[in-house]
Short mmCIF file of C-alpha atoms and ligand atoms in Angstrom, two decimals:
data_model
loop_
_atom_site.label_atom_id
_atom_site.label_comp_id
_atom_site.label_asym_id
_atom_site.label_seq_id
_atom_site.Cartn_x
_atom_site.Cartn_y
_atom_site.Cartn_z
CA MET A 1152 28.42 -61.27 -27.29
CA THR A 1153 30.85 -60.31 -30.02
CA GLY A 1154 34.54 -59.77 -29.27
CA PRO A 1155 36.43 -56.46 -29.27
CA ASN A 1156 35.58 -54.03 -32.05
CA PRO A 1157 37.48 -54.83 -35.26
CA LYS A 1158 40.32 -52.35 -35.82
CA PRO A 1159 39.15 -49.67 -38.26
CA ASN A 1160 41.33 -49.00 -41.31
CA TYR A 1161 41.09 -45.22 -40.91
CA ALA A 1162 42.26 -42.73 -38.31
CA SER A 1163 39.55 -40.06 -38.34
CA SER A 1164 36.01 -39.96 -36.93
CA CYS A 1165 33.21 -39.75 -39.46
CA ASN A 1166 29.93 -38.34 -38.13
CA ALA A 1167 30.82 -38.77 -34.45
CA CYS A 1168 28.38 -40.48 -32.09
CA ARG A 1169 29.38 -38.22 -29.20
CA GLN A 1170 29.76 -34.51 -28.56
CA CYS A 1171 32.71 -32.56 -27.31
CA THR A 1172 33.70 -32.70 -23.63
CA PRO A 1173 33.26 -28.98 -22.76
CA LEU A 1174 29.73 -29.11 -24.22
CA GLY A 1175 28.72 -31.44 -21.38
CA ALA A 1176 30.48 -29.20 -18.85
CA CYS A 1177 28.65 -26.09 -20.19
CA LEU A 1178 25.27 -27.79 -19.86
CA ALA A 1179 26.07 -28.93 -16.31
CA PHE A 1180 27.14 -25.39 -15.30
CA LYS A 1181 23.84 -24.05 -16.70
CA GLY A 1182 22.12 -26.09 -13.97
CA PHE A 1183 23.60 -24.09 -11.04
CA GLU A 1184 22.11 -20.84 -9.75
CA GLY A 1185 23.62 -17.71 -11.26
CA ALA A 1186 26.28 -19.61 -13.22
CA VAL A 1187 27.71 -18.69 -16.62
CA PRO A 1188 29.92 -21.14 -18.53
CA PHE A 1189 33.30 -19.83 -19.70
CA LEU A 1190 35.45 -21.65 -22.25
CA HIS A 1191 39.19 -21.17 -22.10
CA GLY A 1192 40.17 -21.46 -25.74
CA SER A 1193 39.07 -20.29 -29.15
CA GLN A 1194 35.77 -18.59 -29.86
CA GLY A 1195 34.75 -21.19 -32.43
CA CYS A 1196 34.37 -23.83 -29.70
CA ALA A 1197 31.93 -21.61 -27.77
CA THR A 1198 29.99 -20.88 -30.97
CA TYR A 1199 29.73 -24.56 -31.88
CA ILE A 1200 28.56 -25.52 -28.39
CA ARG A 1201 26.04 -22.68 -28.21
CA ARG A 1202 24.61 -23.56 -31.59
CA TYR A 1203 24.41 -27.24 -30.67
CA LEU A 1204 22.66 -26.65 -27.35
CA ILE A 1205 20.31 -24.00 -28.75
CA SER A 1206 19.06 -26.28 -31.51
CA HIS A 1207 18.14 -28.93 -28.90
CA PHE A 1208 16.86 -26.71 -26.07
CA ARG A 1209 15.52 -23.76 -28.13
CA GLU A 1210 16.65 -21.29 -25.48
CA PRO A 1211 19.25 -18.52 -25.75
CA ILE A 1212 22.52 -19.71 -24.22
CA ASP A 1213 25.43 -17.44 -23.42
CA ILE A 1214 28.85 -19.07 -23.21
CA ALA A 1215 31.80 -16.75 -22.61
CA SER A 1216 35.21 -17.42 -24.10
CA SER A 1217 38.78 -16.28 -23.62
CA SER A 1218 38.92 -15.94 -27.43
CA PHE A 1219 42.34 -17.27 -28.23
CA SER A 1220 44.22 -15.60 -31.04
CA GLU A 1221 47.40 -16.82 -32.74
CA ASP A 1222 49.65 -15.28 -30.07
CA SER A 1223 47.72 -16.90 -27.19
CA ALA A 1224 48.10 -20.27 -28.92
CA ILE A 1225 51.87 -19.74 -29.01
CA PHE A 1226 52.63 -17.83 -25.80
CA GLY A 1227 49.78 -19.08 -23.59
CA GLY A 1228 46.32 -17.74 -22.84
CA GLU A 1229 46.61 -16.25 -19.35
CA ARG A 1230 46.20 -12.66 -20.49
CA ASN A 1231 43.04 -13.49 -22.47
CA PHE A 1232 41.80 -15.57 -19.56
CA ARG A 1233 42.09 -12.71 -17.09
CA THR A 1234 40.51 -10.22 -19.49
CA GLY A 1235 37.65 -12.63 -20.24
CA ILE A 1236 36.89 -13.37 -16.58
CA GLY A 1237 37.02 -9.62 -15.83
CA ASN A 1238 34.65 -8.71 -18.70
CA LEU A 1239 32.23 -11.48 -17.83
CA THR A 1240 32.16 -10.42 -14.18
CA LYS A 1241 31.54 -6.77 -15.07
CA GLN A 1242 28.84 -7.40 -17.68
CA TYR A 1243 26.89 -10.33 -16.22
CA HIS A 1244 27.56 -10.21 -12.46
CA PRO A 1245 27.40 -14.01 -12.25
CA LYS A 1246 27.47 -15.82 -8.90
CA VAL A 1247 29.52 -18.61 -10.44
CA ILE A 1248 31.77 -18.83 -13.48
CA GLY A 1249 32.09 -22.42 -14.67
CA ILE A 1250 35.40 -22.68 -16.51
CA ALA A 1251 36.00 -25.50 -18.98
CA THR A 1252 39.04 -25.89 -21.18
CA THR A 1253 39.05 -26.60 -24.91
CA CYS A 1254 41.31 -28.89 -26.93
CA LEU A 1255 43.63 -26.00 -27.87
CA SER A 1256 44.29 -24.71 -24.34
CA GLU A 1257 44.78 -28.29 -23.11
CA THR A 1258 47.19 -29.05 -25.94
CA ILE A 1259 49.41 -26.05 -25.27
CA GLY A 1260 49.33 -26.95 -21.55
CA ASP A 1261 47.85 -23.78 -20.04
CA ASP A 1262 47.94 -24.16 -16.25
CA VAL A 1263 44.41 -22.93 -15.42
CA PRO A 1264 44.58 -23.80 -11.68
CA ALA A 1265 47.66 -21.52 -11.44
CA PHE A 1266 45.80 -18.74 -13.33
CA LEU A 1267 42.96 -19.04 -10.81
CA LYS A 1268 45.29 -18.79 -7.83
CA ARG A 1269 46.82 -15.63 -9.24
CA ILE A 1270 43.42 -14.08 -10.02
CA GLN A 1271 42.10 -14.88 -6.55
CA LYS A 1272 45.18 -13.32 -4.96
CA ASP A 1273 44.66 -10.13 -6.98
CA VAL A 1274 41.01 -9.72 -6.03
CA SER A 1275 41.31 -10.78 -2.37
CA GLY A 1276 40.40 -7.23 -1.23
CA ASP A 1277 36.85 -7.33 -2.55
CA LEU A 1278 36.02 -11.04 -2.54
CA GLU A 1279 32.39 -10.36 -1.64
CA ASP A 1280 31.70 -8.97 -5.13
CA GLN A 1281 33.51 -11.73 -6.95
CA PRO A 1282 31.90 -14.80 -8.51
CA ARG A 1283 33.05 -18.23 -7.36
CA LEU A 1284 35.28 -19.79 -10.01
CA VAL A 1285 34.87 -23.50 -10.71
CA HIS A 1286 37.34 -25.15 -13.05
CA VAL A 1287 37.11 -28.46 -14.88
CA SER A 1288 39.66 -29.83 -17.29
CA THR A 1289 37.87 -30.99 -20.47
CA PRO A 1290 40.19 -32.00 -23.31
CA SER A 1291 37.82 -33.40 -25.91
CA TYR A 1292 40.30 -35.91 -27.28
CA THR A 1293 40.21 -37.91 -24.04
CA GLY A 1294 36.48 -38.03 -23.37
CA SER A 1295 32.98 -37.21 -24.45
CA HIS A 1296 30.30 -34.70 -23.41
CA ILE A 1297 29.23 -37.11 -20.68
CA ASP A 1298 32.68 -37.03 -19.03
CA GLY A 1299 32.60 -33.22 -19.18
CA PHE A 1300 29.13 -33.16 -17.66
CA HIS A 1301 29.92 -35.43 -14.69
CA ASP A 1302 33.33 -33.85 -14.08
CA ALA A 1303 31.78 -30.36 -14.00
CA VAL A 1304 29.13 -31.46 -11.47
CA ARG A 1305 31.76 -33.11 -9.29
CA ALA A 1306 34.02 -30.04 -9.44
CA THR A 1307 31.12 -27.73 -8.52
CA VAL A 1308 30.09 -29.90 -5.58
CA ALA A 1309 33.69 -30.07 -4.37
CA THR A 1310 34.03 -26.27 -4.65
CA PHE A 1311 30.89 -25.42 -2.68
CA ALA A 1312 30.70 -28.25 -0.11
CA ARG A 1313 31.17 -26.88 3.41
CA SER A 1314 33.50 -28.90 5.62
CA ASP A 1315 31.54 -27.86 8.75
CA CYS A 1316 28.20 -28.85 7.29
CA PRO A 1317 25.51 -30.03 9.74
CA ALA A 1318 23.56 -33.25 9.14
CA THR A 1319 20.32 -32.57 7.22
CA ASN A 1320 17.39 -34.61 5.92
CA ARG A 1321 18.11 -33.75 2.30
CA VAL A 1322 18.28 -36.36 -0.44
CA VAL A 1323 20.57 -35.21 -3.23
CA LEU A 1324 20.15 -36.55 -6.75
CA PHE A 1325 22.88 -36.55 -9.39
CA PRO A 1326 20.78 -37.50 -12.42
CA GLY A 1327 23.36 -37.22 -15.20
CA MET A 1328 22.50 -35.68 -18.55
CA ILE A 1329 18.76 -36.14 -18.99
CA SER A 1330 15.92 -34.08 -20.49
CA THR A 1331 14.33 -31.14 -18.70
CA GLU A 1332 11.06 -33.08 -18.41
CA ASP A 1333 13.01 -35.98 -16.88
CA LEU A 1334 14.46 -33.57 -14.30
CA ARG A 1335 10.96 -32.37 -13.42
CA SER A 1336 9.77 -35.95 -13.13
CA LEU A 1337 12.54 -36.83 -10.62
CA LYS A 1338 11.68 -33.76 -8.52
CA HIS A 1339 8.02 -34.76 -8.57
CA ASP A 1340 8.86 -38.31 -7.42
CA VAL A 1341 10.95 -37.16 -4.46
CA LYS A 1342 8.25 -34.74 -3.38
CA ALA A 1343 5.57 -37.44 -3.63
CA PHE A 1344 7.40 -39.36 -0.89
CA GLY A 1345 7.59 -36.27 1.34
CA LEU A 1346 11.38 -36.01 0.98
CA HIS A 1347 13.47 -32.83 0.69
CA GLY A 1348 15.16 -33.47 -2.63
CA ILE A 1349 17.98 -31.47 -4.22
CA LEU A 1350 18.82 -31.98 -7.86
CA ALA A 1351 22.35 -31.18 -8.99
CA PRO A 1352 22.49 -29.85 -11.59
CA ASP A 1353 18.96 -28.65 -12.28
CA TYR A 1354 18.61 -26.99 -15.70
CA SER A 1355 14.87 -27.67 -15.93
CA GLU A 1356 14.16 -23.93 -15.68
CA THR A 1357 17.35 -22.35 -17.01
CA MET A 1358 17.12 -24.39 -20.23
CA ASP A 1359 13.34 -24.82 -20.47
CA GLY A 1360 11.73 -22.06 -18.45
CA PRO A 1361 8.56 -20.03 -18.93
CA ALA A 1362 8.45 -16.99 -21.26
CA TRP A 1363 9.82 -13.85 -19.58
CA GLU A 1364 8.19 -10.44 -19.30
CA ASP A 1365 11.65 -8.88 -19.02
CA TYR A 1366 14.99 -10.05 -20.36
CA HIS A 1367 17.38 -11.69 -17.87
CA ARG A 1368 21.06 -11.84 -18.66
CA ILE A 1369 21.28 -15.02 -16.57
CA ALA A 1370 18.22 -17.29 -16.63
CA PRO A 1371 16.55 -17.81 -13.26
CA GLY A 1372 16.64 -21.30 -11.75
CA GLY A 1373 19.36 -23.87 -11.13
CA THR A 1374 20.46 -25.67 -7.98
CA PRO A 1375 20.61 -23.00 -5.22
CA LEU A 1376 24.17 -22.33 -4.09
CA THR A 1377 23.11 -22.35 -0.42
CA GLU A 1378 21.87 -25.92 -0.96
CA LEU A 1379 25.14 -26.93 -2.62
CA GLU A 1380 27.02 -25.88 0.52
CA LEU A 1381 24.88 -28.24 2.60
CA LEU A 1382 25.24 -31.34 0.42
CA PRO A 1383 27.87 -33.09 2.57
CA GLY A 1384 25.33 -33.37 5.42
CA ALA A 1385 22.64 -34.97 3.22
CA ARG A 1386 21.09 -38.19 4.47
CA ALA A 1387 21.59 -39.76 1.03
CA ALA A 1388 23.32 -38.97 -2.25
CA ILE A 1389 22.20 -40.84 -5.35
CA ASP A 1390 24.33 -41.25 -8.49
CA PHE A 1391 22.19 -42.37 -11.42
CA THR A 1392 24.31 -44.45 -13.77
CA HIS A 1393 24.87 -47.93 -15.18
CA VAL A 1394 28.47 -47.47 -16.04
CA VAL A 1395 30.16 -44.15 -15.11
CA GLU A 1396 33.19 -44.71 -12.88
CA ASP A 1397 33.22 -43.35 -9.32
CA LYS A 1398 36.11 -41.01 -10.09
CA HIS A 1399 33.70 -38.92 -12.22
CA LEU A 1400 30.70 -38.99 -9.87
CA ALA A 1401 29.67 -36.30 -7.39
CA GLY A 1402 27.87 -38.75 -5.07
CA ALA A 1403 31.07 -40.78 -4.81
CA TRP A 1404 32.95 -37.54 -4.00
CA LEU A 1405 30.53 -36.81 -1.13
CA ARG A 1406 30.87 -40.39 0.15
CA ASP A 1407 34.67 -40.28 0.04
CA ASN A 1408 35.10 -36.76 1.44
CA ALA A 1409 32.15 -36.32 3.81
CA ASN A 1410 30.93 -39.86 4.57
CA THR A 1411 27.59 -39.05 2.95
CA PRO A 1412 25.66 -42.31 2.40
CA ARG A 1413 25.81 -42.92 -1.36
CA HIS A 1414 23.41 -45.00 -3.47
CA ILE A 1415 23.97 -45.88 -7.10
CA LEU A 1416 21.28 -47.00 -9.52
CA PRO A 1417 20.39 -46.59 -13.18
CA ALA A 1418 18.09 -43.76 -14.28
CA PRO A 1419 14.50 -45.06 -14.06
CA ILE A 1420 13.86 -45.95 -17.72
CA GLY A 1421 11.35 -48.81 -18.00
CA VAL A 1422 9.39 -50.81 -15.45
CA THR A 1423 12.14 -52.57 -13.50
CA ALA A 1424 14.37 -49.49 -13.17
CA THR A 1425 11.39 -47.37 -12.07
CA ASP A 1426 10.37 -50.01 -9.51
CA ARG A 1427 13.92 -49.89 -8.14
CA TRP A 1428 13.91 -46.09 -7.91
CA LEU A 1429 10.56 -45.98 -6.14
CA ASP A 1430 11.66 -48.76 -3.74
CA LEU A 1431 14.67 -46.64 -2.80
CA LEU A 1432 12.46 -43.58 -2.20
CA SER A 1433 10.13 -45.77 -0.14
CA SER A 1434 12.98 -47.04 2.03
CA LEU A 1435 14.48 -43.54 2.47
CA SER A 1436 11.14 -42.01 3.42
CA GLY A 1437 9.62 -44.95 5.30
CA GLN A 1438 6.47 -44.45 3.18
CA GLU A 1439 4.61 -46.87 0.94
CA VAL A 1440 4.70 -46.14 -2.79
CA PRO A 1441 1.77 -43.69 -3.32
CA GLU A 1442 -1.34 -45.08 -4.98
CA ALA A 1443 -1.01 -42.79 -8.00
CA TYR A 1444 2.22 -44.62 -8.92
CA SER A 1445 0.65 -48.08 -8.49
CA ASP A 1446 -2.21 -46.95 -10.76
CA ALA A 1447 0.21 -45.62 -13.39
CA ARG A 1448 2.18 -48.89 -13.21
CA GLY A 1449 -1.03 -50.89 -13.66
CA ARG A 1450 -2.00 -48.86 -16.75
CA LEU A 1451 1.50 -49.28 -18.16
CA ILE A 1452 1.42 -53.08 -17.72
CA ASP A 1453 -1.96 -53.17 -19.45
CA ALA A 1454 -0.54 -51.13 -22.34
CA LEU A 1455 2.51 -53.42 -22.52
CA VAL A 1456 0.19 -56.39 -22.97
CA ASP A 1457 -1.72 -54.53 -25.71
CA GLY A 1458 1.50 -53.43 -27.44
CA HIS A 1459 3.25 -56.77 -27.19
CA LYS A 1460 1.97 -58.06 -30.53
CA TYR A 1461 3.55 -55.11 -32.34
CA LEU A 1462 6.91 -55.15 -30.57
CA SER A 1463 7.66 -58.75 -29.66
CA ARG A 1464 10.80 -60.03 -31.40
CA VAL A 1465 11.08 -56.91 -33.57
CA PRO A 1466 14.80 -56.50 -34.39
CA VAL A 1467 16.10 -53.17 -33.07
CA ALA A 1468 19.40 -51.24 -32.94
CA VAL A 1469 20.09 -48.81 -30.07
CA TYR A 1470 22.80 -46.14 -30.03
CA GLY A 1471 23.77 -42.99 -28.14
CA GLU A 1472 25.41 -41.88 -24.93
CA ALA A 1473 26.36 -44.97 -22.89
CA ASP A 1474 24.02 -44.58 -19.92
CA HIS A 1475 21.08 -43.63 -22.11
CA ALA A 1476 21.71 -46.49 -24.57
CA LEU A 1477 21.95 -48.94 -21.65
CA GLY A 1478 18.72 -47.66 -20.08
CA MET A 1479 16.88 -47.94 -23.40
CA THR A 1480 18.35 -51.41 -23.98
CA ALA A 1481 16.96 -52.55 -20.62
CA TYR A 1482 13.50 -51.21 -21.45
CA LEU A 1483 13.41 -52.56 -25.04
CA SER A 1484 14.41 -55.93 -23.63
CA GLU A 1485 11.49 -55.76 -21.17
CA LEU A 1486 9.25 -55.13 -24.18
CA GLY A 1487 10.42 -58.42 -25.74
CA MET A 1488 12.20 -56.73 -28.65
CA ASP A 1489 15.11 -58.47 -30.38
CA ILE A 1490 18.12 -56.26 -29.63
CA ARG A 1491 20.68 -56.73 -32.39
CA LEU A 1492 23.02 -53.81 -31.78
CA VAL A 1493 23.95 -51.57 -28.82
CA ALA A 1494 26.43 -48.81 -29.71
CA THR A 1495 27.98 -45.83 -27.98
CA GLY A 1496 30.32 -43.12 -29.23
CA GLY A 1497 32.36 -42.24 -26.13
CA ARG A 1498 34.89 -44.97 -25.25
CA THR A 1499 33.26 -46.22 -22.04
CA PRO A 1500 35.03 -48.66 -19.71
CA GLY A 1501 32.71 -51.49 -18.65
CA PHE A 1502 30.14 -50.85 -21.42
CA GLU A 1503 30.26 -54.42 -22.78
CA ASP A 1504 29.86 -55.91 -19.28
CA ALA A 1505 26.94 -53.58 -18.58
CA VAL A 1506 25.15 -54.80 -21.73
CA GLY A 1507 25.88 -58.37 -20.58
CA ARG A 1508 24.25 -57.65 -17.20
CA ILE A 1509 21.12 -56.27 -18.86
CA LEU A 1510 20.60 -58.85 -21.59
CA PRO A 1511 20.45 -62.46 -20.44
CA GLU A 1512 21.69 -63.76 -23.81
CA THR A 1513 24.09 -61.62 -25.77
CA GLU A 1514 25.56 -64.11 -28.26
CA HIS A 1515 23.81 -62.48 -31.21
CA VAL A 1516 24.06 -58.88 -29.92
CA ARG A 1517 26.65 -56.67 -31.57
CA ILE A 1518 28.16 -54.30 -28.97
CA LEU A 1519 30.14 -51.29 -30.20
CA ASN A 1520 32.00 -49.02 -27.80
CA GLY A 1521 33.79 -45.81 -28.86
CA VAL A 1522 32.58 -45.80 -32.48
CA ASP A 1523 31.27 -43.27 -34.99
CA PHE A 1524 28.24 -43.46 -37.28
CA ARG A 1525 30.30 -45.00 -40.08
CA ASP A 1526 30.89 -48.04 -37.83
CA ILE A 1527 27.29 -48.03 -36.64
CA GLU A 1528 25.94 -47.93 -40.19
CA ALA A 1529 28.12 -50.89 -41.23
CA ALA A 1530 26.93 -52.85 -38.18
CA VAL A 1531 23.28 -51.94 -38.83
CA GLU A 1532 23.58 -53.15 -42.43
CA ALA A 1533 25.01 -56.43 -41.16
CA CYS A 1534 22.56 -57.12 -38.33
CA LYS A 1535 19.44 -55.91 -40.15
CA PRO A 1536 17.21 -54.34 -37.52
CA THR A 1537 13.79 -53.04 -38.54
CA LEU A 1538 13.89 -50.12 -36.10
CA LEU A 1539 16.51 -47.64 -34.86
CA VAL A 1540 16.34 -46.05 -31.40
CA GLY A 1541 18.62 -43.13 -30.60
CA ASN A 1542 19.30 -39.43 -31.09
CA SER A 1543 18.80 -37.32 -34.21
CA LYS A 1544 22.31 -37.92 -35.44
CA GLY A 1545 21.21 -41.33 -36.69
CA TYR A 1546 18.78 -39.77 -39.16
CA THR A 1547 21.14 -39.92 -42.18
CA LEU A 1548 21.63 -43.61 -41.55
CA SER A 1549 17.91 -44.16 -41.08
CA ARG A 1550 17.17 -42.34 -44.35
CA ARG A 1551 19.82 -44.16 -46.33
CA LEU A 1552 18.74 -47.59 -45.11
CA GLU A 1553 15.03 -46.70 -45.12
CA LEU A 1554 14.59 -47.70 -41.49
CA PRO A 1555 12.07 -46.08 -39.15
CA MET A 1556 13.59 -44.37 -36.16
CA VAL A 1557 12.45 -43.37 -32.65
CA ARG A 1558 14.25 -40.31 -31.35
CA THR A 1559 15.42 -40.40 -27.74
CA GLY A 1560 18.17 -38.79 -25.64
CA PHE A 1561 20.43 -35.95 -26.83
CA PRO A 1562 20.70 -34.29 -29.31
CA ILE A 1563 17.28 -34.02 -30.93
CA HIS A 1564 17.77 -31.43 -33.63
CA ASP A 1565 15.20 -32.48 -36.18
CA ARG A 1566 12.04 -32.69 -34.10
CA PHE A 1567 10.17 -30.15 -32.01
CA GLY A 1568 10.25 -30.44 -28.20
CA GLY A 1569 13.19 -32.85 -27.94
CA GLN A 1570 14.43 -31.08 -24.80
CA ARG A 1571 11.24 -32.04 -22.97
CA PHE A 1572 10.78 -35.62 -24.16
CA LEU A 1573 10.00 -37.69 -21.08
CA HIS A 1574 11.93 -40.96 -20.74
CA LEU A 1575 11.76 -41.62 -16.98
CA GLY A 1576 9.24 -43.25 -14.70
CA TYR A 1577 6.09 -45.13 -15.61
CA ALA A 1578 4.82 -42.09 -17.54
CA GLY A 1579 8.06 -41.98 -19.59
CA ALA A 1580 7.83 -45.72 -20.28
CA GLN A 1581 4.23 -45.25 -21.41
CA ARG A 1582 5.17 -42.43 -23.78
CA LEU A 1583 8.07 -44.43 -25.22
CA LEU A 1584 5.86 -47.49 -25.69
CA ASP A 1585 3.25 -45.51 -27.63
CA THR A 1586 5.94 -43.88 -29.76
CA LEU A 1587 7.64 -47.19 -30.54
CA VAL A 1588 4.39 -48.88 -31.59
CA ASN A 1589 3.15 -45.90 -33.60
CA THR A 1590 6.48 -45.48 -35.40
CA LEU A 1591 6.36 -49.11 -36.56
CA LEU A 1592 2.70 -48.80 -37.56
CA THR A 1593 3.35 -45.57 -39.49
CA HIS A 1594 6.21 -47.17 -41.39
CA LYS A 1595 4.14 -50.24 -42.21
CA GLN A 1596 1.21 -48.13 -43.35
CA ASP A 1597 3.41 -45.79 -45.43
CA THR A 1598 5.20 -48.64 -47.20
CA SER A 1599 2.13 -50.83 -47.72
CA THR A 1600 1.00 -51.33 -51.33
CA THR A 1601 -2.61 -51.50 -50.20
CA GLY A 1602 -4.16 -48.70 -48.19
CA TRP A 1603 -5.55 -49.61 -44.78
CA THR A 1604 -7.06 -47.51 -42.07
CA TYR A 1605 -7.86 -50.00 -39.34
CA LEU A 1606 -5.56 -51.89 -37.00
S1 LIG B 3115 38.16 -28.07 -30.75
FE1 LIG B 3115 37.74 -29.48 -29.05
S2 LIG B 3115 36.70 -28.23 -27.53
FE2 LIG B 3115 36.62 -27.08 -29.45
S3 LIG B 3115 34.64 -27.65 -30.36
FE3 LIG B 3115 36.19 -29.04 -31.20
S4 LIG B 3115 36.14 -30.85 -29.87
FE4 LIG B 3115 35.10 -29.18 -28.77
#
């Protein structure tokens, strides 16, 4: 394993390998029933986040804003905040307003919790008609979209959790920021074991739903609010992560505040992680793993044997959001690939140790934590992989260095259907395997001086 990252000789980020913190919070809020995200700050932040999410999910996304002007930046944004919350309530009738702060409102020190107290006091007469307000502090200079995502989920759970909640047989999943197809796959798994599963958040419909006959101002779907109230009584809460600290996790909040039994495991990317996930479902339900899963596992192992000759010892570089990069690293290592670089953009405590736990030998693996694509490109040039695995933001690097690339995770802006790429479970591992092999074959075929049509 290499030592700490060498100190860069520049102060700015160049082509960041992370997104802004409120972006993650906005996506998380989109996964709760009747919720509309609201950004306290300038309108440009809401526009950037909307554009970014739309180009990945290909769905219309409304994000309200308190639209700071010069005087709000100097004298504080409470007046704009109150007007914005009032307009949003009147026009959209949301059940929840998920409030995230931008860099500007955090920098001037707006006291949003105090604003909320004053608003709630003013509307106490007709509380029934008012949306629930959930606030999360998301200065982008101290975190990444992943911090915003987890913090928003935790804040929402803490807001809705009933203190007098009865014990229930629910199993609540906190999956982190995964694709809409991955969300559907987790729901399918829980159901296959006969368990009552609740996903929080669940944007599988709000961000990837069927075509509508009539326009809805707020997309149907999301974790039902009545279910959120009952989470403290769940028989199990599961935080899916390799590396996120408990202080950001909703399952840890339920454990610490309601004694809910909490389990922690990585998202099921690859064979071993999927085995672990299904073993947990088996122990929670008291049921054997259903035959359909054993069959899918058998087919996957057969395909791994077939694909081994194309992937074994192929040098590869992995980058992206920490949990996703770690999950992919674990799977690529199972495939026998030669992992030369694992990089993440958000500065993530424990990232290096997590790579060390996944890879038995890390002496020749370059690990970069809290870097941008300028750092990643320099490391890729030095460690010479023949394949890149990560999100679309690595495309410029892949083009410049003429390296084939497999797109995974978020964002996927330059391919169709990125929001519904499946990564999880045996089916996700099968899809990734086929994509990895075919990407290498395509590159070899395209760069060959002699044409060939047969493998
Ligand atoms: S100013 Fe901050 S909150 Fe706004 S878009 Fe940029 S990083 Fe995100």
